[in-house]
PDB file of C-alpha atoms and ligand atoms in Angstrom:
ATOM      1  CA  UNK R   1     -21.137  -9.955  28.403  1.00 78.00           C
ATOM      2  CA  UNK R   2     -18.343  -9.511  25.753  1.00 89.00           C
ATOM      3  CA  UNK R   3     -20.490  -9.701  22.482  1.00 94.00           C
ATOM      4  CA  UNK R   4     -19.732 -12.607  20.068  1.00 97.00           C
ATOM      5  CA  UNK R   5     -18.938 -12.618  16.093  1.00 98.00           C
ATOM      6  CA  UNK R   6     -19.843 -14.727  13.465  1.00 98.00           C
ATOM      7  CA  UNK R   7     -17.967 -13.915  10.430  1.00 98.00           C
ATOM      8  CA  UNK R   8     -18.505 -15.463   7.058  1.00 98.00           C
ATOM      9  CA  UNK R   9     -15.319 -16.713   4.987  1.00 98.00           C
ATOM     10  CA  UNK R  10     -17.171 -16.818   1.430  1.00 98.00           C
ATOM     11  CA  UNK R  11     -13.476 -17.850  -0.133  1.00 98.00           C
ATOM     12  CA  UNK R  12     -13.251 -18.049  -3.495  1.00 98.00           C
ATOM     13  CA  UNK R  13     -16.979 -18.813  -4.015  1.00 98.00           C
ATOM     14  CA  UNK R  14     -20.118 -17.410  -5.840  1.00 97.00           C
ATOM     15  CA  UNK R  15     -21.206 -14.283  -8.510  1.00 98.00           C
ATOM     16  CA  UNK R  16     -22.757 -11.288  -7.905  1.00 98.00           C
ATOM     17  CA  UNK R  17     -26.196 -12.646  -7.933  1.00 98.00           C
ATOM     18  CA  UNK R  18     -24.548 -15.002  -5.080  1.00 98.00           C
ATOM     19  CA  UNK R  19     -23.441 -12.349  -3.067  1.00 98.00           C
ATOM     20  CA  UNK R  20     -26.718 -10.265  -3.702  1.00 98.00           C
ATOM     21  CA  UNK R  21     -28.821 -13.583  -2.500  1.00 98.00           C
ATOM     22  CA  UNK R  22     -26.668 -14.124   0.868  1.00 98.00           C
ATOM     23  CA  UNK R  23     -26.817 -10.581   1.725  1.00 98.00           C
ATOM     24  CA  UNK R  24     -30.495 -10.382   1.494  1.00 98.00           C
ATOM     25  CA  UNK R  25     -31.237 -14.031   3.153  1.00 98.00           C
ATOM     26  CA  UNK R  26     -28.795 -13.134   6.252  1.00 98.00           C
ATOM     27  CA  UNK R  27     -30.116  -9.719   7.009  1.00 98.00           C
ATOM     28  CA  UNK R  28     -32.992  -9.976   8.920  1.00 98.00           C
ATOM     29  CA  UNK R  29     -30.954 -12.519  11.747  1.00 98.00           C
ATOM     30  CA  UNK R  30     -28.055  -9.658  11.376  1.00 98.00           C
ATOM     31  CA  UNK R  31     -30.151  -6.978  11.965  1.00 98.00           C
ATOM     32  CA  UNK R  32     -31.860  -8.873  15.107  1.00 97.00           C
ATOM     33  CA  UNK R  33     -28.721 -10.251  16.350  1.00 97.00           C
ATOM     34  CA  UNK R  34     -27.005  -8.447  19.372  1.00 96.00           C
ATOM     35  CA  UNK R  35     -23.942  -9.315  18.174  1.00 97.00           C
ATOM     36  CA  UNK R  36     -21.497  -8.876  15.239  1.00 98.00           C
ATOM     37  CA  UNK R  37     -22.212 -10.283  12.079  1.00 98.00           C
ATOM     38  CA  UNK R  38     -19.089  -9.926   9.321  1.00 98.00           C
ATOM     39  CA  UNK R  39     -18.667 -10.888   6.029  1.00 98.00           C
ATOM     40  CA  UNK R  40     -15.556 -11.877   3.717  1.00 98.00           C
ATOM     41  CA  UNK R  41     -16.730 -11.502   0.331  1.00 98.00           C
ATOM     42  CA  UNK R  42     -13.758 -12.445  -2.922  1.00 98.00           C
ATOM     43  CA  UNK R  43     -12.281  -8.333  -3.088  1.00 98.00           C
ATOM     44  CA  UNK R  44     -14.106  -8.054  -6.590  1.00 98.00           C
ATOM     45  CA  UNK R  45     -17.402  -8.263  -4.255  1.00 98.00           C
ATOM     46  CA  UNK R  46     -16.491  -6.322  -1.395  1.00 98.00           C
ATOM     47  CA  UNK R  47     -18.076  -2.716  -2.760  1.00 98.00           C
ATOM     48  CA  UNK R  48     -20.896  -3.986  -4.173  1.00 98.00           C
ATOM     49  CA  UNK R  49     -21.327  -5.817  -0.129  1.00 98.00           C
ATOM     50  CA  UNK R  50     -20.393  -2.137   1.092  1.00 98.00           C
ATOM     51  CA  UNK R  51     -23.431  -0.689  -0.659  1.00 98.00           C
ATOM     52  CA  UNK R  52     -26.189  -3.423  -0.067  1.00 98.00           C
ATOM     53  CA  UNK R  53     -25.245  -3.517   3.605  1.00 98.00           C
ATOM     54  CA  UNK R  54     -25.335  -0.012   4.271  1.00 97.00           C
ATOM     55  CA  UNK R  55     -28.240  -0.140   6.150  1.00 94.00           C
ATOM     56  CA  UNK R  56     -28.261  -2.963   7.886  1.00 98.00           C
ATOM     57  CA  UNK R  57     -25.687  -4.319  11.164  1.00 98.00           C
ATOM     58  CA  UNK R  58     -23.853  -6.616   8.633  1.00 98.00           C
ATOM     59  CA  UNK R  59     -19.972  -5.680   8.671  1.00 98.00           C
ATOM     60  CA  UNK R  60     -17.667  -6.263   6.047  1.00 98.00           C
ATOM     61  CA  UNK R  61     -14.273  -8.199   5.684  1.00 98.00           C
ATOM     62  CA  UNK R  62     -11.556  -8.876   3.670  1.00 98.00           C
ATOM     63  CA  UNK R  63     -10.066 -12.150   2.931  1.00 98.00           C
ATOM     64  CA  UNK R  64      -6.490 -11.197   2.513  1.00 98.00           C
ATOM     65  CA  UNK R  65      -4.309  -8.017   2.103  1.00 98.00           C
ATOM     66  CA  UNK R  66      -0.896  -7.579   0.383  1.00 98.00           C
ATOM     67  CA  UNK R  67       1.981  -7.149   2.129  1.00 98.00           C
ATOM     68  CA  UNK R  68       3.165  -4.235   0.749  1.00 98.00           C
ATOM     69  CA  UNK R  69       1.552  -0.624   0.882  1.00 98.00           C
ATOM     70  CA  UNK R  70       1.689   0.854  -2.101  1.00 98.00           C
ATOM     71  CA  UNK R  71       2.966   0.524  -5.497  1.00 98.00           C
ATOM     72  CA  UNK R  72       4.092  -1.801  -8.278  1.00 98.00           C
ATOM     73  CA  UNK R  73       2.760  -4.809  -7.166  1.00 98.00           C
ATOM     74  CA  UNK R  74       0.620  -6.430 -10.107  1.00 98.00           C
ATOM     75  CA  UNK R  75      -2.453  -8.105  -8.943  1.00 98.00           C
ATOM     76  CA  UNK R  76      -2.379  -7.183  -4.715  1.00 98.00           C
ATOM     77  CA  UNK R  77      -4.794  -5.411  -2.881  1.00 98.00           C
ATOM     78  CA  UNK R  78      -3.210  -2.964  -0.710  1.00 98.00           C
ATOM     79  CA  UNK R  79      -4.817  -2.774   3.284  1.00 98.00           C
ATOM     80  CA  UNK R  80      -5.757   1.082   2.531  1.00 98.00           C
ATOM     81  CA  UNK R  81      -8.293  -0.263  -0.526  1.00 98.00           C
ATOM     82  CA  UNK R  82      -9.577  -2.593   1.568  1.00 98.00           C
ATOM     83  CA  UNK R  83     -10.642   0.263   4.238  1.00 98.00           C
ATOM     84  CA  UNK R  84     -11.111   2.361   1.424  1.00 98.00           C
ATOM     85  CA  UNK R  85     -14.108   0.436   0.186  1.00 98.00           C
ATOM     86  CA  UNK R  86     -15.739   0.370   3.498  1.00 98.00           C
ATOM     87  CA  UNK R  87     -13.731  -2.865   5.217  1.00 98.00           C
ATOM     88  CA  UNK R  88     -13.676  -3.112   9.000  1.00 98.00           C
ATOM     89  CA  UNK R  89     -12.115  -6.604   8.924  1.00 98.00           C
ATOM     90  CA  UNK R  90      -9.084  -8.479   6.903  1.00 98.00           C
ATOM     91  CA  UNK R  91      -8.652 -11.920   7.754  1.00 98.00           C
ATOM     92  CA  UNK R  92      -4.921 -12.908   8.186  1.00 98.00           C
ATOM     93  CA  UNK R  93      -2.686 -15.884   7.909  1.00 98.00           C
ATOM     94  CA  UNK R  94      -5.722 -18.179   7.149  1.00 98.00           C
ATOM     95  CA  UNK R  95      -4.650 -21.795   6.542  1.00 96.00           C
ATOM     96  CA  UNK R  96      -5.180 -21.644   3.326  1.00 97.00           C
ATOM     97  CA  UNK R  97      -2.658 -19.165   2.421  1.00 98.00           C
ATOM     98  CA  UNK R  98      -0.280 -20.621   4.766  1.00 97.00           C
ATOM     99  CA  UNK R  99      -0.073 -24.166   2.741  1.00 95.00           C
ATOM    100  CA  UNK R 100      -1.360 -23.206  -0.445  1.00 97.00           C
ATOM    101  CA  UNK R 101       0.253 -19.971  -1.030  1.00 97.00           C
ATOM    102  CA  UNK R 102       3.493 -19.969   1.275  1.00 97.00           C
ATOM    103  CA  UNK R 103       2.640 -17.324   3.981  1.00 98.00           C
ATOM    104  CA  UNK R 104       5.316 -17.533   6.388  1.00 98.00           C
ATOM    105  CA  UNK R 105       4.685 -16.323   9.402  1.00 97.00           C
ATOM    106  CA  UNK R 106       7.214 -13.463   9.108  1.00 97.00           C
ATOM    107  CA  UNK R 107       4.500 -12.085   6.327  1.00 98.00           C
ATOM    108  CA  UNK R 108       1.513 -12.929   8.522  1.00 98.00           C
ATOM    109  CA  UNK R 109       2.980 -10.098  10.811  1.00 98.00           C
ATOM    110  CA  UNK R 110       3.697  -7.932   8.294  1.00 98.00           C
ATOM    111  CA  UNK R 111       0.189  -8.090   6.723  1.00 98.00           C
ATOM    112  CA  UNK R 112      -1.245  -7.520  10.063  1.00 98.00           C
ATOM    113  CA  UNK R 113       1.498  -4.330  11.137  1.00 98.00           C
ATOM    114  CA  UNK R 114      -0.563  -3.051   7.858  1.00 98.00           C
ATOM    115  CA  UNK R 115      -4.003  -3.874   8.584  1.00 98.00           C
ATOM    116  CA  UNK R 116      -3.485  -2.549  12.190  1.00 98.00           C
ATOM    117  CA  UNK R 117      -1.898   0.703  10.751  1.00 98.00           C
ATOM    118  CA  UNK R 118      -5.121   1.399   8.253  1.00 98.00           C
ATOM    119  CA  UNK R 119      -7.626   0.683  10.817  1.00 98.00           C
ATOM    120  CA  UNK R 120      -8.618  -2.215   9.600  1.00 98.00           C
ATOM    121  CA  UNK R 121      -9.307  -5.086  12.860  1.00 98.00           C
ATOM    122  CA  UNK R 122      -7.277  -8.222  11.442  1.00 98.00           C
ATOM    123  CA  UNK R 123      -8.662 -11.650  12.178  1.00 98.00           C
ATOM    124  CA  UNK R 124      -5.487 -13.858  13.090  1.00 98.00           C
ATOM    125  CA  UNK R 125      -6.089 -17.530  11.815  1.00 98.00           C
ATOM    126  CA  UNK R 126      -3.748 -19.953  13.199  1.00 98.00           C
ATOM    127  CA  UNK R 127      -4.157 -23.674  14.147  1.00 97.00           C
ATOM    128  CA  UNK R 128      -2.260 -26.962  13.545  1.00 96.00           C
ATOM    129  CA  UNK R 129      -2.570 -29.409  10.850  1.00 95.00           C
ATOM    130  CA  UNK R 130      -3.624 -33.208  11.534  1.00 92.00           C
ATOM    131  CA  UNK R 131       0.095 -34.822  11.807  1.00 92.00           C
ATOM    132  CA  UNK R 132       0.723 -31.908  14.363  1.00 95.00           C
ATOM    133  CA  UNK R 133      -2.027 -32.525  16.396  1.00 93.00           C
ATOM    134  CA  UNK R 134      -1.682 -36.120  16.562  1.00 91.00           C
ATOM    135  CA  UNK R 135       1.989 -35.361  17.616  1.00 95.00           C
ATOM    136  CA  UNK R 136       0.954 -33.448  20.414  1.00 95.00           C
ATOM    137  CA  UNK R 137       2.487 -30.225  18.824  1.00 97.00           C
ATOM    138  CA  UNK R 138      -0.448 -28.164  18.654  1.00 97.00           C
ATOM    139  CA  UNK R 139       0.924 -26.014  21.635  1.00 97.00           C
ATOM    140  CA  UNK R 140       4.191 -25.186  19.835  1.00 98.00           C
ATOM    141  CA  UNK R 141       2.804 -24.239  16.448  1.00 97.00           C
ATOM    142  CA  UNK R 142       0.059 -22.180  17.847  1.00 98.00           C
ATOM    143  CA  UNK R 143       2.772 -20.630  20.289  1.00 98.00           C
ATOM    144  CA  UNK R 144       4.892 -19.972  17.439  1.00 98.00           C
ATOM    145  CA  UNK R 145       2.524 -18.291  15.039  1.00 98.00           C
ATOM    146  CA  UNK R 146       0.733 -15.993  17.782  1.00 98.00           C
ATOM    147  CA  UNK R 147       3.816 -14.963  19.258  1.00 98.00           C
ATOM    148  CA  UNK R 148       5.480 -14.023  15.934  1.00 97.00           C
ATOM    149  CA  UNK R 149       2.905 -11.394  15.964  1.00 98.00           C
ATOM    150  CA  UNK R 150       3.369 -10.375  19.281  1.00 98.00           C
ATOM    151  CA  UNK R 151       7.107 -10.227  18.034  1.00 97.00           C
ATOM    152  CA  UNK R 152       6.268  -8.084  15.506  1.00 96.00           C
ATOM    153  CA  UNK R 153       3.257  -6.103  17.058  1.00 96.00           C
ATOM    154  CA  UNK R 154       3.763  -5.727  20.340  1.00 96.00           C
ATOM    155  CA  UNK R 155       1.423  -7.686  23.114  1.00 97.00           C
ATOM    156  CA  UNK R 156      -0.931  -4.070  23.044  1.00 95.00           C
ATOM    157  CA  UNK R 157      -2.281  -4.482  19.406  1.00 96.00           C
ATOM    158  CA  UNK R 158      -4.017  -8.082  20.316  1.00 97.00           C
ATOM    159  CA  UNK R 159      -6.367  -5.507  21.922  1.00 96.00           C
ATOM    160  CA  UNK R 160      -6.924  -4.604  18.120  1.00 97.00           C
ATOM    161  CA  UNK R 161      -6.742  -8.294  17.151  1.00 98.00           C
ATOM    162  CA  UNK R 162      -9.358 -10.933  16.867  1.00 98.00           C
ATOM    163  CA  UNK R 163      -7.590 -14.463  16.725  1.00 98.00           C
ATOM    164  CA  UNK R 164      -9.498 -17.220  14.963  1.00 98.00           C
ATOM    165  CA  UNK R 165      -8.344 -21.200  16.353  1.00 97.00           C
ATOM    166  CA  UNK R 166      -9.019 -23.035  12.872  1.00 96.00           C
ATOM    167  CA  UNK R 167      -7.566 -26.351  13.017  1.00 95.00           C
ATOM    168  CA  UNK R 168      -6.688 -27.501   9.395  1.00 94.00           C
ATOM    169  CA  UNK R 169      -7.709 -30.765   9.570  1.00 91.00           C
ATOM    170  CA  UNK R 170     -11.465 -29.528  10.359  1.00 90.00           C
ATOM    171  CA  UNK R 171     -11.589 -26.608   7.697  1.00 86.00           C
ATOM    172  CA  UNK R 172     -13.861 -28.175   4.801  1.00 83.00           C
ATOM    173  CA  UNK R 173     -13.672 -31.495   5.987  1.00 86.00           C
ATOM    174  CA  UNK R 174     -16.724 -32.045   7.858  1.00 83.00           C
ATOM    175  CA  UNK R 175     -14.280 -33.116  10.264  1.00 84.00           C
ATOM    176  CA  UNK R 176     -15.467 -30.345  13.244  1.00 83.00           C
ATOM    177  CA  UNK R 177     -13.266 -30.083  16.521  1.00 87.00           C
ATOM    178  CA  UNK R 178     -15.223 -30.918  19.489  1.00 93.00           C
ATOM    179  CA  UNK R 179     -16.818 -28.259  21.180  1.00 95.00           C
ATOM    180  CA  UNK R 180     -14.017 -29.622  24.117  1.00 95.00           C
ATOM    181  CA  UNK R 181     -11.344 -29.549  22.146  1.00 95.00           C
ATOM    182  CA  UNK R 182     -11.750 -26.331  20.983  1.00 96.00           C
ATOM    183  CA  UNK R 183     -12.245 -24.811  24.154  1.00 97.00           C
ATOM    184  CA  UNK R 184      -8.872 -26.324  25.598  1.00 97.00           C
ATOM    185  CA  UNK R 185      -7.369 -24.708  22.421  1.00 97.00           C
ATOM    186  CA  UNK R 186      -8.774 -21.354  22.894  1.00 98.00           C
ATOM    187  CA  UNK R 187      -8.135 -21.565  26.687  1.00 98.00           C
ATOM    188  CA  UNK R 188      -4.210 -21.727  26.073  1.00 98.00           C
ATOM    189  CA  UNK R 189      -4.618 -19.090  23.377  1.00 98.00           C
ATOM    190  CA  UNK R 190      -5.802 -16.816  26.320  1.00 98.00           C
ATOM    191  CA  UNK R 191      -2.994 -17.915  28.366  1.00 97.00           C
ATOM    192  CA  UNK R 192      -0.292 -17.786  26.187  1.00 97.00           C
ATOM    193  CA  UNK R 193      -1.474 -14.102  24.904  1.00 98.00           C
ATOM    194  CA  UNK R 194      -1.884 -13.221  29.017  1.00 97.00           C
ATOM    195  CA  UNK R 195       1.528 -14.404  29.941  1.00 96.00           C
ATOM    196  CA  UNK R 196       2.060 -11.261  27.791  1.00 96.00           C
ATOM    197  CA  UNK R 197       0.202  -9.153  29.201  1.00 95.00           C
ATOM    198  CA  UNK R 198      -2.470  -9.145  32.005  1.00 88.00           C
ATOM    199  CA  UNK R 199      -4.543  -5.772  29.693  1.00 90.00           C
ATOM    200  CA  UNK R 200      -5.373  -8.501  27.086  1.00 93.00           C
ATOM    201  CA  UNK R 201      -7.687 -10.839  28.473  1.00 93.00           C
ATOM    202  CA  UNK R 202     -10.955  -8.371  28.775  1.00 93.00           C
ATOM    203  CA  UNK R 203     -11.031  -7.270  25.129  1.00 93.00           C
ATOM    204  CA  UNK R 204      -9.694 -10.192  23.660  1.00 96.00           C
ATOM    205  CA  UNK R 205     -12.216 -12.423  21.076  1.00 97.00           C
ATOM    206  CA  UNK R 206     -10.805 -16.161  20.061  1.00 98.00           C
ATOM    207  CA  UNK R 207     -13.140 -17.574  17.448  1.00 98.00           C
ATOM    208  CA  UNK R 208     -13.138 -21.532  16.148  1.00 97.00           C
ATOM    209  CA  UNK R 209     -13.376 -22.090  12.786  1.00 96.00           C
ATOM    210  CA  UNK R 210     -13.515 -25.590  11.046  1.00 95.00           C
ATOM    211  CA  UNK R 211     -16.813 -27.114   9.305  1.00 94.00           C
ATOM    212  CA  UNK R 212     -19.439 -25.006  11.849  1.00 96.00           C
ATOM    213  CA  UNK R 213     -22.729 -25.886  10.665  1.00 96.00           C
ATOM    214  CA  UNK R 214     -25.884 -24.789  12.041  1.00 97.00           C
ATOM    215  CA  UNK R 215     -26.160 -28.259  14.151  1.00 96.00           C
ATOM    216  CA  UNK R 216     -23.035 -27.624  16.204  1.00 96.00           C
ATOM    217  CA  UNK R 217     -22.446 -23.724  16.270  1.00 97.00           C
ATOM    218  CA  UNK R 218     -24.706 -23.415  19.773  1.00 96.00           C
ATOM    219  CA  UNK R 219     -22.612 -26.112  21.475  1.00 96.00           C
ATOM    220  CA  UNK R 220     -19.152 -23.736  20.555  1.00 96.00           C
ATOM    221  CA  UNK R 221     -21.085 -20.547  21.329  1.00 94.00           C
ATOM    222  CA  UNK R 222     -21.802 -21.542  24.337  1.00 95.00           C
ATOM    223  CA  UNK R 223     -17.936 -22.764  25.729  1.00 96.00           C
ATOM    224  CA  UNK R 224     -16.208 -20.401  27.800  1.00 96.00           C
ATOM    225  CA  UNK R 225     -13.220 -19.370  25.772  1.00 97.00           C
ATOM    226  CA  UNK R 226     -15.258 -19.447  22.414  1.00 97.00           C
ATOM    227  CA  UNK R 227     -16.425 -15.947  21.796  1.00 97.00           C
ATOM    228  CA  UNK R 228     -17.515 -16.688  18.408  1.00 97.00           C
ATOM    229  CA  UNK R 229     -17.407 -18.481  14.815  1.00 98.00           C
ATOM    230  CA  UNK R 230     -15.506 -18.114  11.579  1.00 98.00           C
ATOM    231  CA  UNK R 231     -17.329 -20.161   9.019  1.00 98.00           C
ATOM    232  CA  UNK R 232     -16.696 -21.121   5.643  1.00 97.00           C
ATOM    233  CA  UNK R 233     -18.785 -23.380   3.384  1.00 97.00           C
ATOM    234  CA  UNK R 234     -22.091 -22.659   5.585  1.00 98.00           C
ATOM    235  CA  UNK R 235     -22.037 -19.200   5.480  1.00 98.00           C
ATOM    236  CA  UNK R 236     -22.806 -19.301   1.378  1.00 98.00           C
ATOM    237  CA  UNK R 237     -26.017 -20.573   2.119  1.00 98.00           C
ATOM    238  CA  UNK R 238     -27.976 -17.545   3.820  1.00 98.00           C
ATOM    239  CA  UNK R 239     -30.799 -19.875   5.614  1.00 98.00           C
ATOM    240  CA  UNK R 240     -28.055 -22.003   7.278  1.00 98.00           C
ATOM    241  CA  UNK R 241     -25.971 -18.902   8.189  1.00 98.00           C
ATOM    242  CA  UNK R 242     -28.773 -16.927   9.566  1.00 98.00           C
ATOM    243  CA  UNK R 243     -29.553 -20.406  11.767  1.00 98.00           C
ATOM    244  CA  UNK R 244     -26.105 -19.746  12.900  1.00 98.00           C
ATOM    245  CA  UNK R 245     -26.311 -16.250  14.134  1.00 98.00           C
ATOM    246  CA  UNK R 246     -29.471 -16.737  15.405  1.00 97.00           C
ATOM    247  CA  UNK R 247     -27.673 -19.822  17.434  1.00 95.00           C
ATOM    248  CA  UNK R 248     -25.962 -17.197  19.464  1.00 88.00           C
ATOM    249  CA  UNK R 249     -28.605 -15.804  21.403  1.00 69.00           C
TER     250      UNK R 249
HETATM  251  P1  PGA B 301     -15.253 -24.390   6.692  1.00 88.92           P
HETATM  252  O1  PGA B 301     -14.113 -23.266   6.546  1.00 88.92           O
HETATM  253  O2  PGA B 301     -16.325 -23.834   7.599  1.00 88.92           O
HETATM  254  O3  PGA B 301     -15.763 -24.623   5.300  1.00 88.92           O
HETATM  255  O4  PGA B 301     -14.603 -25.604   7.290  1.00 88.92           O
HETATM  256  C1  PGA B 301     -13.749 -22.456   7.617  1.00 88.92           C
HETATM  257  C2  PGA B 301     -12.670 -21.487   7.189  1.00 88.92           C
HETATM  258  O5  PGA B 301     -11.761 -21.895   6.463  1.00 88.92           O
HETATM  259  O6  PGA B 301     -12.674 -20.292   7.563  1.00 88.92           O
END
């Protein structure tokens, strides 16, 4: 069985006693979990994580890189700090920096052509907003943004790729895709990346994101094409996360 991931988006969220707390209350279910628990701490957290989780199965991620590697660029983080400080992980192209901060998709490859190149595993976020789905476009948009990568990437690195389905109108909304839904979504991921190539389908892990609480995380876990979650708001509270790891076995 391909193991499963449940990653933790804490966005821009907490302190340091925050981040102490959840990395203490989600341990123990990490540590017993057969599968791969990340985190995605704000970067001024992410050594401090390094250090506490040293010795347990808790993984560490990134919430965004710059698109540049090195240099005169006030204020980015570059993908080689990220790894530097003991990242596996970057998330990229999440929704959020899409529509609040402009990523095109043209940059979403390019941030991932850097995370790839400094070993970092990027998680791809793509998924349509509500007017798209309700237009029936949500094949074309997430056709366009995965295959802009592919552009840019080549088919091969989605073997070094997670992609995370996060329909906007569900992230923070309490507004959850159906377990269905979701599933028909990450189906045609898998199809549309497979047209590509026929190497990709073994390795390749599609996780839904979009309000996963610990009440409805078993019923995606347990779909075919779901092979994990990306949670947000729930994964800053470390008794509901833990419920969500432990939903897994
Ligand atoms: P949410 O966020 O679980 O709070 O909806 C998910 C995400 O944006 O990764």
């Amino acid at each position: 069985m391909k193991k499963k991931m449940i990653a933790g988006n804490w966005k821009m969220n907490g302190d340091v006693a925050t981040a102490l707390d959840i990395i203490a209350g989600i341990t123990d279910a990490a540590n017993q979990s057969q599968h791969d628990v990340v985190i995605a701490p704000p970067f001024v957290y992410l050594s401090l994580a390094a250090e506490k989780i040293l010795s347990s199965k808790i993984q560490l991620g990134a919430q965004n890189l710059a698109d540049q590697e090195v240099g005169a660029y006030t204020g980015e983080i570059s993908a080689k700090m990220l790894a530097d400080v003991g990242c596996q992980y970057v998330l990229v192209g999440h929704s959020e920096r899409r529509q609040l901060y402009g990523e095109t998709d043209l940059l979403v490859a390019q941030k991932t052509i850097l995370a790839l190149e400094n070993g970092l595993v990027p998680i791809l976020c793509v998924g349509e907003t509500l007017e798209e789905r309700e237009s029936n476009q949500w094949k074309d948009v997430i056709t366009t943004q995965l295959l802009s990568v592919v552009d840019h990437c080549g088919i091969d690195a989605f073997k070094n790729i997670i992609v995370a389905y996060e329909p906007v109108w569900a992230i923070g909304t309490g507004k959850s895709a159906s377990a269905d839904i979701a599933n028909e979504v990450h189906e045609f991921i898998y199809y549309t990346l497979s047209c590509k190539s026929d190497n990709i389908r073994p390795s390749l892990k599609v996780l839904y994101g979009g309000s996963v609480t610990a009440e409805n995380s078993a019923q995606y876990m347990s779909q075919e094409y779901i092979d994990g979650v990306l949670v947000g708001g729930a994964s800053l509270k470390p008794s509901v996360f833990s419920e969500i790891i432990r939903s897994v076995e």
